[in-house]
Coordinates of C-alpha atoms in Angstrom, one line a residue:
X1386 CA 75.3 224.0 -9.2
X1387 CA 74.1 223.7 -12.7
X1388 CA 72.0 226.9 -13.0
X1389 CA 68.6 225.2 -12.7
X1390 CA 66.2 227.5 -10.8
X1391 CA 64.2 224.8 -9.1
X1392 CA 67.4 223.0 -7.9
X1393 CA 68.6 226.3 -6.5
X1394 CA 65.3 226.8 -4.5
X1395 CA 65.9 223.3 -3.3
X1396 CA 69.4 223.8 -2.1
X1397 CA 68.4 227.1 -0.4
X1398 CA 65.5 225.6 1.5
X1399 CA 67.8 222.7 2.8
X1400 CA 70.6 225.2 3.8
X1401 CA 68.2 227.4 5.6
X1402 CA 66.7 224.3 7.4
X1403 CA 70.3 223.6 8.7
X1404 CA 70.5 220.4 6.4
X1405 CA 73.8 219.4 4.8
X1406 CA 73.9 219.8 1.0
X1407 CA 76.1 217.6 -1.1
X1408 CA 77.3 218.4 -4.7
X1409 CA 79.8 216.7 -7.0
X1410 CA 83.1 218.3 -7.1
X1411 CA 84.1 219.3 -10.7
X1412 CA 87.6 220.2 -12.2
X1413 CA 86.0 221.7 -15.3
X1414 CA 87.0 225.2 -14.6
X1415 CA 90.5 224.1 -14.0
X1416 CA 91.2 222.0 -17.1
X1417 CA 93.0 224.7 -19.0
X1418 CA 95.8 224.9 -16.6
X1419 CA 95.7 221.8 -14.4
X1420 CA 98.7 220.1 -16.3
X1421 CA 100.9 223.0 -15.1
X1422 CA 100.5 221.9 -11.3
X1423 CA 102.5 218.9 -10.6
X1424 CA 104.0 217.7 -7.4
X1425 CA 106.8 214.9 -7.8
X1426 CA 105.6 214.4 -11.4
X1427 CA 101.9 213.8 -10.6
X1428 CA 99.2 216.3 -11.5
X1429 CA 97.6 217.7 -8.2
X1430 CA 94.6 220.1 -8.0
X1431 CA 96.0 223.4 -6.5
X1432 CA 94.4 224.4 -3.2
X1433 CA 93.6 227.9 -4.7
X1434 CA 91.5 226.2 -7.3
X1435 CA 89.4 224.3 -4.7
X1436 CA 88.8 227.6 -2.9
X1437 CA 87.5 229.1 -6.1
X1438 CA 85.5 226.2 -7.0
X1439 CA 83.5 226.4 -3.7
X1440 CA 83.3 230.2 -3.8
X1441 CA 81.9 230.2 -7.4
X1442 CA 79.3 227.4 -6.6
X1443 CA 78.2 229.1 -3.5
X1444 CA 77.9 232.6 -4.9
X1445 CA 75.6 230.9 -7.6
X1446 CA 73.2 229.8 -4.8
X1447 CA 73.5 232.5 -2.1
X1448 CA 71.7 235.7 -2.5
X1449 CA 74.9 237.7 -1.5
X1450 CA 78.6 237.5 -2.5
X1451 CA 81.1 235.9 -0.2
X1452 CA 83.2 238.4 1.9
X1453 CA 85.6 235.9 3.3
X1454 CA 86.6 232.4 3.9
X1455 CA 88.4 231.3 7.1
X1456 CA 90.0 228.3 8.8
X1457 CA 90.8 226.7 5.5
X1458 CA 92.5 223.4 6.0
X1459 CA 94.1 221.2 3.2
X1460 CA 94.1 217.7 4.6
X1461 CA 95.0 215.5 1.4
X1462 CA 95.9 216.3 -2.1
X1463 CA 93.2 215.9 -5.0
X1464 CA 94.4 214.1 -8.1
X1465 CA 91.1 212.9 -9.6
X1466 CA 87.6 214.3 -9.4
X1467 CA 86.0 210.9 -9.5
X1468 CA 84.0 210.1 -6.3
X1469 CA 84.7 213.5 -4.7
X1470 CA 81.9 215.8 -3.4
X1471 CA 81.7 219.1 -1.4
X1472 CA 79.3 219.2 1.4
X1473 CA 77.9 222.5 2.8
X1474 CA 75.9 223.1 6.1
X1475 CA 74.7 226.5 7.4
X1476 CA 76.0 227.2 11.0
X1477 CA 74.5 230.5 12.4
X1478 CA 75.9 233.3 10.0
X1479 CA 78.5 231.1 8.2
X1480 CA 78.5 228.1 6.1
X1481 CA 80.8 225.2 6.8
X1482 CA 82.2 223.3 3.9
X1483 CA 84.1 220.0 3.3
X1484 CA 85.6 218.5 0.2
X1485 CA 85.3 214.6 0.8
X1486 CA 85.1 211.2 -0.7
X1487 CA 83.6 208.3 1.0
X1488 CA 86.6 207.6 3.1
X1489 CA 88.7 210.8 3.2
X1490 CA 88.5 214.5 3.7
X1491 CA 90.6 216.6 1.4
X1492 CA 89.7 220.1 2.5
X1493 CA 87.4 222.2 4.9
X1494 CA 86.6 225.7 5.8
X1495 CA 84.1 228.4 6.7
X1496 CA 82.3 230.8 4.3
X1497 CA 81.2 234.3 5.6
X1498 CA 78.7 236.5 3.7
X1499 CA 77.4 240.1 4.4
X1500 CA 80.2 241.3 6.6
X1501 CA 81.2 244.3 4.4
X1502 CA 84.8 243.6 4.3
X1503 CA 86.8 246.2 2.5
X1504 CA 90.1 248.1 2.5
X1505 CA 90.3 251.3 4.5
X1506 CA 92.6 254.0 3.0
X1507 CA 95.4 253.0 5.5
X1508 CA 95.3 249.5 4.0
X1509 CA 97.0 250.7 0.8
X1510 CA 100.8 250.7 1.0
X1511 CA 103.6 252.2 -1.0
X1512 CA 105.2 249.0 -2.5
X1513 CA 108.3 250.8 -3.6
X1514 CA 108.9 252.1 -0.1
X1515 CA 108.3 248.6 1.5
X1516 CA 110.6 246.7 -0.7
X1517 CA 113.5 248.9 0.3
X1518 CA 113.2 247.5 3.7
X1519 CA 113.4 243.9 2.7
X1520 CA 116.7 242.1 2.9
X1521 CA 116.5 239.8 -0.1
X1522 CA 115.3 239.9 -3.8
X1523 CA 114.5 236.8 -5.8
X1524 CA 114.0 236.9 -9.6
X1525 CA 111.4 234.7 -11.4
X1526 CA 114.1 232.2 -12.3
X1527 CA 115.4 231.8 -8.9
X1528 CA 112.0 231.5 -7.3
X1529 CA 110.8 228.6 -9.5
X1530 CA 114.2 226.9 -9.4
X1531 CA 113.6 226.7 -5.6
X1532 CA 110.2 225.1 -6.1
X1533 CA 111.6 222.8 -8.7
X1534 CA 114.3 221.5 -6.2
X1535 CA 111.5 220.8 -3.7
X1536 CA 109.5 218.6 -6.1
X1537 CA 106.9 221.2 -7.3
X1538 CA 106.9 221.4 -11.1
X1539 CA 105.0 224.4 -12.1
X1540 CA 104.2 225.0 -15.8
X1541 CA 103.8 228.4 -17.4
X1542 CA 100.4 229.0 -15.9
X1543 CA 101.8 229.0 -12.3
X1544 CA 104.9 231.0 -12.9
X1545 CA 103.4 234.4 -12.2
X1546 CA 105.8 235.9 -9.7
X1547 CA 108.1 238.1 -11.5
X1548 CA 110.1 239.0 -8.4
X1549 CA 109.8 238.6 -4.7
X1550 CA 111.2 240.8 -1.8
X1551 CA 111.8 238.9 1.3
X1552 CA 112.3 239.5 5.0
X1553 CA 112.2 237.2 8.1
X1554 CA 108.4 237.1 8.5
X1555 CA 107.0 238.9 5.4
X1556 CA 107.4 239.2 1.7
X1557 CA 106.1 241.3 -1.3
X1558 CA 105.7 239.6 -4.7
X1559 CA 105.0 241.3 -8.1
X1560 CA 102.7 239.3 -10.4
X1561 CA 102.2 239.3 -14.1
X1562 CA 99.8 236.9 -15.9
X1563 CA 101.1 235.9 -19.4
X1564 CA 98.9 236.8 -22.3
X1565 CA 97.5 233.3 -22.9
X1566 CA 96.1 233.4 -19.6
X1567 CA 93.9 236.4 -20.2
X1568 CA 91.5 234.2 -22.1
X1569 CA 90.9 232.0 -19.0
X1570 CA 87.7 232.6 -17.4
X1571 CA 87.8 235.1 -14.5
X1572 CA 87.6 232.4 -11.8
X1573 CA 90.6 230.6 -13.2
X1574 CA 92.6 233.8 -13.2
X1575 CA 91.6 234.3 -9.5
X1576 CA 92.7 230.9 -8.6
X1577 CA 96.1 231.5 -10.3
X1578 CA 96.5 235.0 -8.4
X1579 CA 95.6 233.2 -5.0
X1580 CA 98.0 230.4 -5.7
X1581 CA 100.8 233.0 -6.3
X1582 CA 100.0 234.3 -2.8
X1583 CA 100.4 230.9 -1.4
X1584 CA 103.7 230.5 -3.2
X1585 CA 104.9 233.9 -1.7
X1586 CA 104.0 232.3 1.9
X1587 CA 106.0 229.3 0.9
X1588 CA 109.1 231.5 0.0
X1589 CA 109.1 233.1 3.5
X1590 CA 109.4 229.5 4.9
X1591 CA 112.1 228.5 2.4
X1592 CA 114.1 231.7 3.1
X1593 CA 114.0 231.0 6.8
X1594 CA 115.0 227.2 6.4
X1595 CA 117.8 227.0 4.0
X1596 CA 118.9 223.6 5.3
X1597 CA 115.7 222.1 3.9
X1598 CA 116.5 222.8 0.3
X1599 CA 115.1 219.4 -1.0
X1600 CA 112.1 219.4 1.3
X1601 CA 108.6 219.6 -0.2
X1602 CA 106.8 222.7 1.3
X1603 CA 102.9 223.2 0.6
X1604 CA 100.3 225.2 2.5
X1605 CA 98.3 223.4 5.0
X1606 CA 95.9 226.0 6.2
X1607 CA 94.8 229.6 5.8
X1608 CA 93.5 231.6 8.7
X1609 CA 91.5 234.0 6.7
X1610 CA 91.1 234.9 2.9
X1611 CA 89.1 238.1 2.1
X1612 CA 87.6 238.9 -1.3
X1613 CA 87.5 242.6 -2.0
X1614 CA 84.8 243.3 -4.6

């Protein structure tokens, strides 16, 4: 979406009519850190960045902010934006999206608005108390050494987990964005934070599968991702 009001009106009319809307997929918002995300030596678009690209474009069109996205699937890696689009169609109270080329689907998911998602008071936890119950602690160096062994070459922009506390089926990570990342637009920072959450999920799997020390591990799906305003 390029900000043109008439174009926005046209998109809105088509979505409300149940028609599929297609837009080109852009890597513009990711340019400042994309070189810091490589798999086996090749630059690959982070799944977290595709999520934020969809979210930002849809919020520019929709009258309400996005509460959450669910059933997010990553089917293939994106290495070049040429010939790639994102398609959106309204389905009841949600919007189904797909990132596609003419012969391949890269990602898909559902967008939900106006559900008033938020944290209850009980949702806030004492992190210091939680980490005492976890069996293992990994430092920043140990964390990214593990990813390096598995073929994921993170640059500075993506090495934001300062420490991670692990148990069999859960983990607690502490994040810190470097000073130079504070100049990145807000959506870029959000993508880096989401990527750190996906890294944390991968660390749980690595911790439970120590025999697969050289196996590539990347997230393939997210059941639900809530955005707390």
